[in-house]
């Protein structure tokens, strides 16, 4: 397991089971003003989501994630 993930990153996941638990280990408290969202199905990112496993049911995406920005237009923090 990696322990050198930078503090600024994008992450996403697709749950194919009935339930899932997601745990985060953070280095600081949640800061909503610093949160950004990239559109989950942005074609620029070319992520191959295994949607066929959903058997025709569209994925359930949060309202926040539905409103995500395209990566090329996202308000990204500066890279150190």
CSV table of C-alpha atoms in Angstrom, one decimal, residues 9-39:
chain,number,residue,atom,x,y,z
A,9,UNK,CA,-5.5,14.5,-5.8
A,10,UNK,CA,-8.6,13.3,-7.6
A,11,UNK,CA,-10.3,10.1,-6.7
A,12,UNK,CA,-13.3,8.2,-7.7
A,13,UNK,CA,-14.9,4.8,-7.4
A,14,UNK,CA,-17.7,2.6,-8.8
A,15,UNK,CA,-19.5,0.2,-6.4
A,16,UNK,CA,-20.7,-2.9,-8.1
A,17,UNK,CA,-22.0,-4.6,-4.9
A,18,UNK,CA,-25.1,-3.9,-2.9
A,19,UNK,CA,-23.1,-2.0,-0.2
A,20,UNK,CA,-19.7,-0.5,0.3
A,21,UNK,CA,-17.7,1.3,2.9
A,22,UNK,CA,-15.3,4.0,2.0
A,23,UNK,CA,-12.7,5.1,4.5
A,24,UNK,CA,-10.5,8.1,4.2
A,25,UNK,CA,-7.3,8.8,6.1
A,26,UNK,CA,-6.6,12.5,6.0
A,27,UNK,CA,-3.9,14.8,7.1
A,28,UNK,CA,-6.3,17.7,8.1
A,29,UNK,CA,-9.9,18.4,8.8
A,30,UNK,CA,-12.5,18.6,6.0
A,31,UNK,CA,-12.4,22.0,4.2
A,32,UNK,CA,-15.5,22.3,2.0
A,33,UNK,CA,-14.3,25.6,0.5
A,34,UNK,CA,-11.3,23.7,-0.9
A,35,UNK,CA,-13.3,20.9,-2.5
A,36,UNK,CA,-13.5,20.6,-6.3
A,37,UNK,CA,-15.3,18.1,-8.5
A,38,UNK,CA,-14.3,16.8,-11.9
A,39,UNK,CA,-17.0,15.3,-14.1
